[in-house]
PDB file of C-alpha atoms in Angstrom:
ATOM      1  CA  MET A 903     -20.819  -1.411  28.044  1.00  0.00           C
ATOM      2  CA  THR A 904     -20.353  -5.096  27.324  1.00  0.00           C
ATOM      3  CA  ALA A 905     -20.516  -4.866  23.536  1.00  0.00           C
ATOM      4  CA  GLN A 906     -19.985  -2.119  21.028  1.00  0.00           C
ATOM      5  CA  VAL A 907     -23.002  -0.225  19.769  1.00  0.00           C
ATOM      6  CA  ILE A 908     -22.877   1.094  16.219  1.00  0.00           C
ATOM      7  CA  GLY A 909     -24.760   4.228  15.236  1.00  0.00           C
ATOM      8  CA  LEU A 910     -26.347   4.162  11.776  1.00  0.00           C
ATOM      9  CA  ILE A 911     -27.581   7.490  10.414  1.00  0.00           C
ATOM     10  CA  GLY A 912     -29.358   8.583   7.256  1.00  0.00           C
ATOM     11  CA  ALA A 913     -30.890  11.952   6.495  1.00  0.00           C
ATOM     12  CA  MET A 914     -34.060  10.801   4.735  1.00  0.00           C
ATOM     13  CA  ASP A 915     -36.599   7.993   5.011  1.00  0.00           C
ATOM     14  CA  GLU A 916     -35.264   6.292   1.878  1.00  0.00           C
ATOM     15  CA  GLU A 917     -31.814   6.145   3.459  1.00  0.00           C
ATOM     16  CA  VAL A 918     -32.839   4.313   6.636  1.00  0.00           C
ATOM     17  CA  GLU A 919     -35.977   2.324   5.800  1.00  0.00           C
ATOM     18  CA  LEU A 920     -34.029  -0.734   4.607  1.00  0.00           C
ATOM     19  CA  LEU A 921     -31.949  -0.721   7.801  1.00  0.00           C
ATOM     20  CA  LEU A 922     -35.094  -0.419   9.902  1.00  0.00           C
ATOM     21  CA  ALA A 923     -36.636  -3.346   8.018  1.00  0.00           C
ATOM     22  CA  GLN A 924     -33.546  -5.411   8.831  1.00  0.00           C
ATOM     23  CA  LEU A 925     -33.557  -4.488  12.522  1.00  0.00           C
ATOM     24  CA  GLU A 926     -34.357  -7.241  15.041  1.00  0.00           C
ATOM     25  CA  ASN A 927     -35.488  -6.828  18.659  1.00  0.00           C
ATOM     26  CA  LYS A 928     -36.370  -3.219  17.927  1.00  0.00           C
ATOM     27  CA  GLU A 929     -36.969  -0.679  20.699  1.00  0.00           C
ATOM     28  CA  THR A 930     -37.641   2.953  19.860  1.00  0.00           C
ATOM     29  CA  THR A 931     -36.883   6.129  21.782  1.00  0.00           C
ATOM     30  CA  VAL A 932     -37.641   9.712  20.766  1.00  0.00           C
ATOM     31  CA  LYS A 933     -35.157  12.429  21.672  1.00  0.00           C
ATOM     32  CA  ALA A 934     -35.159  15.995  20.316  1.00  0.00           C
ATOM     33  CA  GLY A 935     -37.852  14.959  17.875  1.00  0.00           C
ATOM     34  CA  VAL A 936     -35.752  12.169  16.340  1.00  0.00           C
ATOM     35  CA  THR A 937     -36.741   8.501  16.624  1.00  0.00           C
ATOM     36  CA  TYR A 938     -33.870   6.194  17.586  1.00  0.00           C
ATOM     37  CA  ALA A 939     -34.443   2.509  16.899  1.00  0.00           C
ATOM     38  CA  ALA A 940     -32.165   0.211  18.890  1.00  0.00           C
ATOM     39  CA  GLY A 941     -31.793  -3.475  18.083  1.00  0.00           C
ATOM     40  CA  THR A 942     -29.541  -5.896  16.261  1.00  0.00           C
ATOM     41  CA  ILE A 943     -28.484  -6.441  12.657  1.00  0.00           C
ATOM     42  CA  HIS A 944     -26.361  -9.508  11.884  1.00  0.00           C
ATOM     43  CA  GLY A 945     -26.149  -9.980  15.653  1.00  0.00           C
ATOM     44  CA  LYS A 946     -24.511  -6.566  16.140  1.00  0.00           C
ATOM     45  CA  ARG A 947     -26.024  -3.970  18.473  1.00  0.00           C
ATOM     46  CA  VAL A 948     -27.032  -0.917  16.484  1.00  0.00           C
ATOM     47  CA  VAL A 949     -29.075   2.249  16.785  1.00  0.00           C
ATOM     48  CA  VAL A 950     -30.697   3.449  13.545  1.00  0.00           C
ATOM     49  CA  CYS A 951     -31.994   6.973  13.111  1.00  0.00           C
ATOM     50  CA  LYS A 952     -33.064   9.513  10.516  1.00  0.00           C
ATOM     51  CA  SER A 953     -31.317  12.758  11.326  1.00  0.00           C
ATOM     52  CA  GLY A 954     -33.231  15.000   8.986  1.00  0.00           C
ATOM     53  CA  VAL A 955     -31.574  17.205   6.385  1.00  0.00           C
ATOM     54  CA  GLY A 956     -28.758  19.630   7.150  1.00  0.00           C
ATOM     55  CA  LYS A 957     -25.757  20.019   9.405  1.00  0.00           C
ATOM     56  CA  VAL A 958     -27.553  21.092  12.576  1.00  0.00           C
ATOM     57  CA  ASN A 959     -29.874  18.080  12.488  1.00  0.00           C
ATOM     58  CA  ALA A 960     -26.935  15.781  11.809  1.00  0.00           C
ATOM     59  CA  ALA A 961     -24.838  17.221  14.633  1.00  0.00           C
ATOM     60  CA  VAL A 962     -27.619  16.994  17.229  1.00  0.00           C
ATOM     61  CA  THR A 963     -28.444  13.434  16.195  1.00  0.00           C
ATOM     62  CA  THR A 964     -24.824  12.305  16.363  1.00  0.00           C
ATOM     63  CA  GLN A 965     -24.232  13.798  19.797  1.00  0.00           C
ATOM     64  CA  ILE A 966     -27.368  12.101  21.148  1.00  0.00           C
ATOM     65  CA  LEU A 967     -26.189   8.773  19.707  1.00  0.00           C
ATOM     66  CA  ILE A 968     -22.930   9.180  21.611  1.00  0.00           C
ATOM     67  CA  ASP A 969     -24.319  10.548  24.884  1.00  0.00           C
ATOM     68  CA  SER A 970     -27.557   8.595  25.238  1.00  0.00           C
ATOM     69  CA  PHE A 971     -26.771   5.335  23.445  1.00  0.00           C
ATOM     70  CA  GLY A 972     -23.014   5.033  23.941  1.00  0.00           C
ATOM     71  CA  VAL A 973     -22.221   4.310  20.315  1.00  0.00           C
ATOM     72  CA  SER A 974     -18.592   3.415  19.657  1.00  0.00           C
ATOM     73  CA  LYS A 975     -18.707   3.844  15.872  1.00  0.00           C
ATOM     74  CA  VAL A 976     -20.853   5.866  13.487  1.00  0.00           C
ATOM     75  CA  LEU A 977     -21.741   5.008   9.902  1.00  0.00           C
ATOM     76  CA  PHE A 978     -23.582   7.584   7.828  1.00  0.00           C
ATOM     77  CA  THR A 979     -25.285   6.258   4.731  1.00  0.00           C
ATOM     78  CA  GLY A 980     -27.191   7.970   1.963  1.00  0.00           C
ATOM     79  CA  VAL A 981     -27.017   9.837  -1.312  1.00  0.00           C
ATOM     80  CA  ALA A 982     -24.961  12.748  -2.635  1.00  0.00           C
ATOM     81  CA  GLY A 983     -24.198  14.798  -5.702  1.00  0.00           C
ATOM     82  CA  ALA A 984     -21.072  13.877  -7.631  1.00  0.00           C
ATOM     83  CA  LEU A 985     -18.246  16.430  -7.857  1.00  0.00           C
ATOM     84  CA  HIS A 986     -15.405  14.254  -9.132  1.00  0.00           C
ATOM     85  CA  PRO A 987     -15.603  14.090 -12.941  1.00  0.00           C
ATOM     86  CA  GLU A 988     -15.072  10.312 -12.929  1.00  0.00           C
ATOM     87  CA  LEU A 989     -18.180   9.702 -10.818  1.00  0.00           C
ATOM     88  CA  ASN A 990     -21.512   8.803 -12.342  1.00  0.00           C
ATOM     89  CA  ILE A 991     -24.966   8.178 -10.895  1.00  0.00           C
ATOM     90  CA  GLY A 992     -24.876   4.982  -8.827  1.00  0.00           C
ATOM     91  CA  ASP A 993     -21.174   5.250  -8.011  1.00  0.00           C
ATOM     92  CA  ILE A 994     -19.972   5.293  -4.399  1.00  0.00           C
ATOM     93  CA  VAL A 995     -17.833   7.701  -2.394  1.00  0.00           C
ATOM     94  CA  ILE A 996     -16.235   6.441   0.815  1.00  0.00           C
ATOM     95  CA  SER A 997     -15.144   9.395   2.944  1.00  0.00           C
ATOM     96  CA  SER A 998     -11.426   9.866   3.453  1.00  0.00           C
ATOM     97  CA  SER A 999     -12.455  12.991   5.356  1.00  0.00           C
ATOM     98  CA  CYS A1000     -15.273  15.529   5.581  1.00  0.00           C
ATOM     99  CA  MET A1001     -15.211  19.314   5.389  1.00  0.00           C
ATOM    100  CA  GLN A1002     -17.801  22.117   5.347  1.00  0.00           C
ATOM    101  CA  HIS A1003     -17.745  23.863   1.982  1.00  0.00           C
ATOM    102  CA  ASP A1004     -20.023  26.634   3.235  1.00  0.00           C
ATOM    103  CA  MET A1005     -17.722  27.561   6.102  1.00  0.00           C
ATOM    104  CA  ASP A1006     -16.330  30.718   4.521  1.00  0.00           C
ATOM    105  CA  VAL A1007     -14.398  33.279   6.552  1.00  0.00           C
ATOM    106  CA  THR A1008     -12.137  34.297   3.688  1.00  0.00           C
ATOM    107  CA  PRO A1009     -12.645  38.068   4.312  1.00  0.00           C
ATOM    108  CA  LEU A1010     -10.690  37.587   7.557  1.00  0.00           C
ATOM    109  CA  GLY A1011      -7.865  35.734   5.838  1.00  0.00           C
ATOM    110  CA  PHE A1012      -8.945  32.143   6.517  1.00  0.00           C
ATOM    111  CA  ALA A1013      -9.000  29.619   3.693  1.00  0.00           C
ATOM    112  CA  ARG A1014     -12.441  28.516   2.539  1.00  0.00           C
ATOM    113  CA  GLY A1015     -13.650  25.570   4.598  1.00  0.00           C
ATOM    114  CA  MET A1016     -11.412  26.456   7.555  1.00  0.00           C
ATOM    115  CA  ILE A1017     -13.143  26.868  10.913  1.00  0.00           C
ATOM    116  CA  PRO A1018     -11.539  29.889  12.570  1.00  0.00           C
ATOM    117  CA  TYR A1019      -9.367  29.339  15.641  1.00  0.00           C
ATOM    118  CA  GLN A1020      -9.685  25.577  15.431  1.00  0.00           C
ATOM    119  CA  GLU A1021      -6.832  23.169  14.703  1.00  0.00           C
ATOM    120  CA  VAL A1022      -8.829  20.751  12.520  1.00  0.00           C
ATOM    121  CA  SER A1023     -11.393  21.651   9.869  1.00  0.00           C
ATOM    122  CA  ASP A1024     -11.040  18.625   7.573  1.00  0.00           C
ATOM    123  CA  PHE A1025     -12.066  15.692   9.736  1.00  0.00           C
ATOM    124  CA  PRO A1026     -10.458  12.345   8.849  1.00  0.00           C
ATOM    125  CA  ALA A1027     -12.551   9.190   8.711  1.00  0.00           C
ATOM    126  CA  ASP A1028     -11.458   6.064  10.553  1.00  0.00           C
ATOM    127  CA  GLN A1029      -8.992   4.036   8.496  1.00  0.00           C
ATOM    128  CA  HIS A1030     -10.360   0.637   9.519  1.00  0.00           C
ATOM    129  CA  LEU A1031     -13.914   1.664   8.604  1.00  0.00           C
ATOM    130  CA  ILE A1032     -12.645   3.047   5.283  1.00  0.00           C
ATOM    131  CA  GLU A1033     -10.966  -0.277   4.504  1.00  0.00           C
ATOM    132  CA  LEU A1034     -14.061  -2.220   5.513  1.00  0.00           C
ATOM    133  CA  ALA A1035     -16.242  -0.009   3.311  1.00  0.00           C
ATOM    134  CA  GLU A1036     -13.805  -0.521   0.441  1.00  0.00           C
ATOM    135  CA  GLU A1037     -14.043  -4.286   0.923  1.00  0.00           C
ATOM    136  CA  ALA A1038     -17.834  -4.020   0.970  1.00  0.00           C
ATOM    137  CA  CYS A1039     -17.840  -2.022  -2.257  1.00  0.00           C
ATOM    138  CA  LYS A1040     -15.707  -4.617  -3.981  1.00  0.00           C
ATOM    139  CA  LYS A1041     -18.026  -7.380  -2.797  1.00  0.00           C
ATOM    140  CA  GLN A1042     -21.406  -5.674  -3.154  1.00  0.00           C
ATOM    141  CA  ALA A1043     -21.314  -2.652  -5.443  1.00  0.00           C
ATOM    142  CA  ALA A1044     -21.914  -3.037  -9.137  1.00  0.00           C
ATOM    143  CA  GLY A1045     -20.772   0.531  -9.742  1.00  0.00           C
ATOM    144  CA  HIS A1046     -17.477   2.349  -9.501  1.00  0.00           C
ATOM    145  CA  PHE A1047     -16.273   3.673  -6.120  1.00  0.00           C
ATOM    146  CA  ILE A1048     -13.611   6.053  -4.887  1.00  0.00           C
ATOM    147  CA  ILE A1049     -12.237   7.080  -1.505  1.00  0.00           C
ATOM    148  CA  GLY A1050     -12.338  10.862  -1.309  1.00  0.00           C
ATOM    149  CA  LYS A1051     -13.256  14.015   0.548  1.00  0.00           C
ATOM    150  CA  VAL A1052     -16.946  14.548   1.273  1.00  0.00           C
ATOM    151  CA  LEU A1053     -17.995  18.204   1.267  1.00  0.00           C
ATOM    152  CA  SER A1054     -21.034  19.293   3.253  1.00  0.00           C
ATOM    153  CA  GLY A1055     -23.073  22.465   3.294  1.00  0.00           C
ATOM    154  CA  ASP A1056     -26.590  23.650   3.912  1.00  0.00           C
ATOM    155  CA  GLN A1057     -27.068  24.052   0.161  1.00  0.00           C
ATOM    156  CA  PHE A1058     -28.258  21.770  -2.618  1.00  0.00           C
ATOM    157  CA  ILE A1059     -25.564  22.098  -5.276  1.00  0.00           C
ATOM    158  CA  ALA A1060     -27.058  22.494  -8.754  1.00  0.00           C
ATOM    159  CA  SER A1061     -24.515  24.389 -10.852  1.00  0.00           C
ATOM    160  CA  ARG A1062     -21.708  23.121 -13.059  1.00  0.00           C
ATOM    161  CA  GLU A1063     -19.556  26.091 -12.074  1.00  0.00           C
ATOM    162  CA  THR A1064     -19.969  25.338  -8.371  1.00  0.00           C
ATOM    163  CA  VAL A1065     -19.209  21.666  -8.967  1.00  0.00           C
ATOM    164  CA  GLN A1066     -15.955  22.605 -10.672  1.00  0.00           C
ATOM    165  CA  THR A1067     -14.999  25.008  -7.878  1.00  0.00           C
ATOM    166  CA  LEU A1068     -15.737  22.536  -5.088  1.00  0.00           C
ATOM    167  CA  HIS A1069     -13.749  19.815  -6.818  1.00  0.00           C
ATOM    168  CA  GLU A1070     -10.780  21.915  -7.912  1.00  0.00           C
ATOM    169  CA  ASP A1071     -10.454  24.321  -4.971  1.00  0.00           C
ATOM    170  CA  LEU A1072     -11.489  22.083  -2.068  1.00  0.00           C
ATOM    171  CA  GLY A1073     -10.727  18.636  -3.523  1.00  0.00           C
ATOM    172  CA  GLY A1074     -14.266  17.377  -3.012  1.00  0.00           C
ATOM    173  CA  ALA A1075     -15.388  14.045  -4.417  1.00  0.00           C
ATOM    174  CA  CYS A1076     -19.075  14.620  -3.645  1.00  0.00           C
ATOM    175  CA  ALA A1077     -21.362  17.161  -2.030  1.00  0.00           C
ATOM    176  CA  GLU A1078     -24.129  16.592   0.505  1.00  0.00           C
ATOM    177  CA  MET A1079     -25.621  18.262   3.557  1.00  0.00           C
ATOM    178  CA  GLU A1080     -24.735  16.296   6.718  1.00  0.00           C
ATOM    179  CA  GLY A1081     -21.449  14.374   6.660  1.00  0.00           C
ATOM    180  CA  SER A1082     -19.074  17.052   7.949  1.00  0.00           C
ATOM    181  CA  ALA A1083     -21.319  17.708  10.948  1.00  0.00           C
ATOM    182  CA  VAL A1084     -21.314  14.007  11.810  1.00  0.00           C
ATOM    183  CA  ALA A1085     -17.551  13.944  11.276  1.00  0.00           C
ATOM    184  CA  GLN A1086     -16.883  16.946  13.497  1.00  0.00           C
ATOM    185  CA  VAL A1087     -19.008  15.640  16.363  1.00  0.00           C
ATOM    186  CA  CYS A1088     -17.321  12.241  16.112  1.00  0.00           C
ATOM    187  CA  TYR A1089     -13.892  13.905  16.065  1.00  0.00           C
ATOM    188  CA  MET A1090     -14.738  15.997  19.129  1.00  0.00           C
ATOM    189  CA  ASN A1091     -15.821  12.827  20.975  1.00  0.00           C
ATOM    190  CA  SER A1092     -13.024  10.533  19.680  1.00  0.00           C
ATOM    191  CA  VAL A1093     -15.567   8.230  18.016  1.00  0.00           C
ATOM    192  CA  PRO A1094     -14.563   6.537  14.713  1.00  0.00           C
ATOM    193  CA  TYR A1095     -16.791   7.313  11.745  1.00  0.00           C
ATOM    194  CA  VAL A1096     -17.148   6.855   8.017  1.00  0.00           C
ATOM    195  CA  VAL A1097     -19.582   8.339   5.486  1.00  0.00           C
ATOM    196  CA  ILE A1098     -20.754   6.189   2.573  1.00  0.00           C
ATOM    197  CA  ARG A1099     -22.539   8.076  -0.181  1.00  0.00           C
ATOM    198  CA  SER A1100     -24.090   6.753  -3.377  1.00  0.00           C
ATOM    199  CA  MET A1101     -24.371   9.277  -6.197  1.00  0.00           C
ATOM    200  CA  SER A1102     -27.998  10.198  -6.941  1.00  0.00           C
ATOM    201  CA  ASP A1103     -27.185  13.099  -9.264  1.00  0.00           C
ATOM    202  CA  LYS A1104     -24.322  14.993 -10.873  1.00  0.00           C
ATOM    203  CA  ALA A1105     -24.917  18.209  -8.858  1.00  0.00           C
ATOM    204  CA  ASP A1106     -25.154  20.026 -12.186  1.00  0.00           C
ATOM    205  CA  GLY A1107     -28.728  21.297 -12.285  1.00  0.00           C
ATOM    206  CA  SER A1108     -30.267  18.077 -13.594  1.00  0.00           C
ATOM    207  CA  ALA A1109     -31.274  16.747 -10.172  1.00  0.00           C
ATOM    208  CA  HIS A1110     -34.954  17.486 -10.811  1.00  0.00           C
ATOM    209  CA  VAL A1111     -34.705  14.668 -13.363  1.00  0.00           C
ATOM    210  CA  ASN A1112     -32.289  12.372 -11.517  1.00  0.00           C
ATOM    211  CA  PHE A1113     -32.978  12.780  -7.819  1.00  0.00           C
ATOM    212  CA  PRO A1114     -36.416  11.186  -7.299  1.00  0.00           C
ATOM    213  CA  GLU A1115     -35.649   8.215  -9.529  1.00  0.00           C
ATOM    214  CA  PHE A1116     -32.141   7.499  -8.367  1.00  0.00           C
ATOM    215  CA  THR A1117     -32.458   8.251  -4.647  1.00  0.00           C
ATOM    216  CA  VAL A1118     -34.232   4.931  -4.049  1.00  0.00           C
ATOM    217  CA  LYS A1119     -31.707   3.001  -6.164  1.00  0.00           C
ATOM    218  CA  ALA A1120     -28.728   4.774  -4.600  1.00  0.00           C
ATOM    219  CA  SER A1121     -30.063   4.250  -1.075  1.00  0.00           C
ATOM    220  CA  LYS A1122     -30.436   0.527  -1.749  1.00  0.00           C
ATOM    221  CA  LEU A1123     -26.812   0.340  -2.839  1.00  0.00           C
ATOM    222  CA  SER A1124     -25.601   2.239   0.221  1.00  0.00           C
ATOM    223  CA  HIS A1125     -27.644  -0.091   2.418  1.00  0.00           C
ATOM    224  CA  GLU A1126     -26.035  -3.177   0.885  1.00  0.00           C
ATOM    225  CA  ILE A1127     -22.609  -1.779   1.697  1.00  0.00           C
ATOM    226  CA  VAL A1128     -23.496  -0.900   5.286  1.00  0.00           C
ATOM    227  CA  SER A1129     -25.162  -4.270   5.815  1.00  0.00           C
ATOM    228  CA  TYR A1130     -22.013  -6.032   4.618  1.00  0.00           C
ATOM    229  CA  MET A1131     -19.871  -3.907   6.948  1.00  0.00           C
ATOM    230  CA  LEU A1132     -22.058  -4.753   9.932  1.00  0.00           C
ATOM    231  CA  GLY A1133     -21.563  -8.424   9.196  1.00  0.00           C
ATOM    232  CA  LYS A1134     -17.793  -7.906   9.413  1.00  0.00           C
ATOM    233  CA  LEU A1135     -17.516  -5.529  12.369  1.00  0.00           C
TER     234      LEU A1135
END
Protein backbone atom coordinates (compact mmCIF):
# COMPACT_ATOMS: atom_id res chain seq x y z
CA MET A 1 0.00 0.00 0.00
CA THR A 2 1.64 3.22 -1.12
CA ALA A 3 -0.46 5.58 1.00
CA GLN A 4 -2.52 5.21 4.12
CA VAL A 5 -6.24 4.65 3.75
CA ILE A 6 -8.49 6.04 6.47
CA GLY A 7 -11.78 4.37 7.32
CA LEU A 8 -14.64 6.73 8.16
CA ILE A 9 -17.72 5.17 9.75
CA GLY A 10 -21.09 6.47 10.87
CA ALA A 11 -24.12 4.48 11.94
CA MET A 12 -26.84 6.52 10.25
CA ASP A 13 -27.34 8.44 7.01
CA GLU A 14 -27.13 11.79 8.80
CA GLU A 15 -23.71 10.83 10.14
CA VAL A 16 -22.09 10.08 6.78
CA GLU A 17 -23.96 12.13 4.17
CA LEU A 18 -21.73 15.20 4.61
CA LEU A 19 -18.60 13.05 4.22
CA LEU A 20 -20.05 11.43 1.11
CA ALA A 21 -20.82 14.87 -0.32
CA GLN A 22 -17.19 15.86 0.26
CA LEU A 23 -15.79 12.71 -1.35
CA GLU A 24 -13.92 13.08 -4.65
CA ASN A 25 -13.16 10.36 -7.22
CA LYS A 26 -15.79 8.17 -5.60
CA GLU A 27 -16.00 4.43 -6.29
CA THR A 28 -18.54 2.29 -4.47
CA THR A 29 -18.45 -1.37 -3.46
CA VAL A 30 -21.11 -3.35 -1.62
CA LYS A 31 -20.03 -5.99 0.88
CA ALA A 32 -22.29 -7.74 3.40
CA GLY A 33 -25.04 -5.33 2.46
CA VAL A 34 -22.99 -2.24 3.33
CA THR A 35 -21.95 0.31 0.69
CA TYR A 36 -18.30 1.37 0.92
CA ALA A 37 -17.42 4.58 -0.91
CA ALA A 38 -13.71 4.95 -1.64
CA GLY A 39 -12.18 8.23 -2.77
CA THR A 40 -10.32 11.24 -1.46
CA ILE A 41 -11.07 14.05 0.99
CA HIS A 42 -8.49 16.84 1.31
CA GLY A 43 -6.27 14.67 -0.89
CA LYS A 44 -6.33 11.80 1.62
CA ARG A 45 -7.46 8.32 0.60
CA VAL A 46 -10.56 7.37 2.56
CA VAL A 47 -13.35 4.83 2.60
CA VAL A 48 -16.70 6.10 3.92
CA CYS A 49 -19.45 3.77 5.05
CA LYS A 50 -22.67 3.62 7.05
CA SER A 51 -22.41 0.65 9.37
CA GLY A 52 -26.00 0.55 10.51
CA VAL A 53 -27.03 0.64 14.16
CA GLY A 54 -25.63 -1.69 16.81
CA LYS A 55 -22.45 -3.50 17.74
CA VAL A 56 -22.71 -6.40 15.31
CA ASN A 57 -23.14 -4.09 12.32
CA ALA A 58 -20.25 -1.94 13.51
CA ALA A 59 -17.94 -4.91 14.05
CA VAL A 60 -18.63 -6.46 10.64
CA THR A 61 -18.17 -3.11 8.90
CA THR A 62 -14.88 -2.40 10.65
CA GLN A 63 -13.41 -5.81 9.87
CA ILE A 64 -14.33 -5.43 6.19
CA LEU A 65 -12.67 -2.00 6.13
CA ILE A 66 -9.48 -3.58 7.44
CA ASP A 67 -9.51 -6.78 5.37
CA SER A 68 -10.88 -5.55 2.04
CA PHE A 69 -9.72 -1.93 1.95
CA GLY A 70 -6.54 -2.05 4.02
CA VAL A 71 -7.42 0.90 6.22
CA SER A 72 -4.63 2.00 8.55
CA LYS A 73 -6.78 4.20 10.80
CA VAL A 74 -10.46 4.30 11.71
CA LEU A 75 -12.51 7.33 12.69
CA PHE A 76 -16.06 6.81 13.90
CA THR A 77 -18.26 9.87 13.83
CA GLY A 78 -21.82 10.45 14.96
CA VAL A 79 -24.14 11.24 17.83
CA ALA A 80 -24.55 9.95 21.38
CA GLY A 81 -26.41 10.47 24.61
CA ALA A 82 -24.62 12.43 27.31
CA LEU A 83 -23.76 10.67 30.58
CA HIS A 84 -21.30 13.12 32.11
CA PRO A 85 -23.25 15.79 34.02
CA GLU A 86 -21.16 18.59 32.49
CA LEU A 87 -22.17 17.65 28.94
CA ASN A 88 -25.01 19.35 27.13
CA ILE A 89 -26.59 18.87 23.71
CA GLY A 90 -24.08 19.87 21.03
CA ASP A 91 -21.03 19.11 23.18
CA ILE A 92 -18.37 16.66 21.98
CA VAL A 93 -16.86 13.52 23.48
CA ILE A 94 -13.52 12.31 22.13
CA SER A 95 -12.98 8.68 23.14
CA SER A 96 -10.16 7.98 25.56
CA SER A 97 -11.38 4.38 25.36
CA CYS A 98 -14.51 2.35 24.62
CA MET A 99 -16.25 -0.34 26.65
CA GLN A 100 -19.45 -2.38 26.34
CA HIS A 101 -21.85 -1.44 29.12
CA ASP A 102 -24.17 -4.33 28.28
CA MET A 103 -21.45 -6.94 28.67
CA ASP A 104 -22.61 -8.24 32.04
CA VAL A 105 -21.31 -11.51 33.47
CA THR A 106 -21.48 -10.37 37.07
CA PRO A 107 -23.24 -13.59 38.26
CA LEU A 108 -19.96 -15.41 37.51
CA GLY A 109 -17.88 -12.89 39.43
CA PHE A 110 -16.75 -10.67 36.55
CA ALA A 111 -17.05 -6.90 36.84
CA ARG A 112 -19.70 -5.30 34.64
CA GLY A 113 -18.27 -4.47 31.23
CA MET A 114 -15.53 -7.12 31.51
CA ILE A 115 -15.35 -9.66 28.69
CA PRO A 116 -14.69 -13.02 30.33
CA TYR A 117 -11.30 -14.67 29.79
CA GLN A 118 -9.97 -11.73 27.83
CA GLU A 119 -7.12 -9.46 28.94
CA VAL A 120 -8.61 -6.19 27.63
CA SER A 121 -12.23 -5.08 27.85
CA ASP A 122 -11.75 -1.30 27.86
CA PHE A 123 -10.14 -0.55 24.52
CA PRO A 124 -7.88 2.52 24.42
CA ALA A 125 -8.10 4.98 21.54
CA ASP A 126 -4.98 6.07 19.69
CA GLN A 127 -3.25 8.94 21.47
CA HIS A 128 -2.25 10.80 18.31
CA LEU A 129 -5.81 10.66 16.96
CA ILE A 130 -7.12 11.84 20.35
CA GLU A 131 -4.77 14.83 20.25
CA LEU A 132 -5.71 15.61 16.66
CA ALA A 133 -9.41 15.44 17.54
CA GLU A 134 -8.78 17.73 20.50
CA GLU A 135 -7.04 20.21 18.21
CA ALA A 136 -9.97 20.00 15.79
CA CYS A 137 -12.46 20.67 18.58
CA LYS A 138 -10.56 23.74 19.67
CA LYS A 139 -10.47 25.02 16.10
CA GLN A 140 -13.93 24.00 14.89
CA ALA A 141 -16.34 23.28 17.73
CA ALA A 142 -18.44 26.03 19.20
CA GLY A 143 -19.48 23.77 22.07
CA HIS A 144 -17.71 22.25 25.03
CA PHE A 145 -15.74 19.00 24.60
CA ILE A 146 -14.20 16.39 26.86
CA ILE A 147 -11.97 13.36 26.40
CA GLY A 148 -13.63 10.42 28.10
CA LYS A 149 -14.81 6.83 28.02
CA VAL A 150 -17.45 5.97 25.42
CA LEU A 151 -19.87 3.25 26.54
CA SER A 152 -21.64 1.13 23.95
CA GLY A 153 -24.56 -1.25 24.15
CA ASP A 154 -27.41 -2.53 22.05
CA GLN A 155 -29.79 -0.32 24.02
CA PHE A 156 -31.03 3.23 23.65
CA ILE A 157 -30.48 4.75 27.09
CA ALA A 158 -33.49 6.79 28.23
CA SER A 159 -33.47 6.76 32.03
CA ARG A 160 -31.90 9.17 34.50
CA GLU A 161 -31.14 6.29 36.86
CA THR A 162 -29.28 4.38 34.14
CA VAL A 163 -27.37 7.51 33.16
CA GLN A 164 -26.20 7.94 36.74
CA THR A 165 -25.18 4.28 37.01
CA LEU A 166 -23.25 4.26 33.74
CA HIS A 167 -21.41 7.43 34.68
CA GLU A 168 -20.67 6.59 38.30
CA ASP A 169 -20.05 2.83 38.07
CA LEU A 170 -18.39 2.56 34.66
CA GLY A 171 -17.00 6.10 34.27
CA GLY A 172 -18.82 6.71 31.00
CA ALA A 173 -18.87 10.13 29.38
CA CYS A 174 -21.49 9.21 26.79
CA ALA A 175 -23.54 6.25 25.62
CA GLU A 176 -24.10 4.99 22.09
CA MET A 177 -24.45 1.71 20.22
CA GLU A 178 -21.35 1.06 18.07
CA GLY A 179 -18.07 2.52 19.34
CA SER A 180 -16.86 -0.34 21.53
CA ALA A 181 -17.35 -2.82 18.69
CA VAL A 182 -15.27 -0.64 16.37
CA ALA A 183 -12.69 -0.26 19.14
CA GLN A 184 -12.44 -3.98 19.84
CA VAL A 185 -12.03 -4.91 16.18
CA CYS A 186 -9.37 -2.22 15.75
CA TYR A 187 -7.58 -3.44 18.89
CA MET A 188 -7.63 -7.04 17.65
CA ASN A 189 -6.12 -5.91 14.33
CA SER A 190 -3.64 -3.34 15.78
CA VAL A 191 -5.33 -0.51 13.87
CA PRO A 192 -5.46 2.95 15.54
CA TYR A 193 -8.93 4.37 16.10
CA VAL A 194 -10.83 7.20 17.71
CA VAL A 195 -14.56 7.79 18.24
CA ILE A 196 -15.91 11.34 18.02
CA ARG A 197 -19.45 11.78 19.30
CA SER A 198 -21.59 14.91 19.40
CA MET A 199 -24.32 14.91 22.03
CA SER A 200 -27.81 14.74 20.49
CA ASP A 201 -29.64 14.12 23.77
CA LYS A 202 -29.14 13.77 27.51
CA ALA A 203 -30.03 10.04 27.59
CA ASP A 204 -32.66 10.91 30.18
CA GLY A 205 -35.94 10.04 28.49
CA SER A 206 -36.30 13.32 26.60
CA ALA A 207 -34.77 12.03 23.36
CA HIS A 208 -38.16 11.92 21.64
CA VAL A 209 -37.98 15.72 21.83
CA ASN A 210 -34.24 16.19 21.27
CA PHE A 211 -33.11 13.42 18.95
CA PRO A 212 -34.71 14.28 15.58
CA GLU A 213 -33.91 17.97 15.86
CA PHE A 214 -30.40 17.72 17.19
CA THR A 215 -29.13 14.67 15.28
CA VAL A 216 -28.68 16.76 12.12
CA LYS A 217 -26.98 19.59 14.02
CA ALA A 218 -24.77 17.22 16.01
CA SER A 219 -23.80 15.26 12.90
CA LYS A 220 -22.75 18.48 11.18
CA LEU A 221 -20.50 19.33 14.10
CA SER A 222 -18.93 15.87 14.14
CA HIS A 223 -18.33 16.15 10.40
CA GLU A 224 -16.51 19.47 10.80
CA ILE A 225 -14.17 17.87 13.32
CA VAL A 226 -13.46 14.82 11.16
CA SER A 227 -12.93 16.98 8.09
CA TYR A 228 -10.39 19.08 9.98
CA MET A 229 -8.59 15.94 11.16
CA LEU A 230 -8.37 14.58 7.62
CA GLY A 231 -6.72 17.81 6.54
CA LYS A 232 -4.04 17.26 9.18
CA LEU A 233 -3.43 13.51 8.90
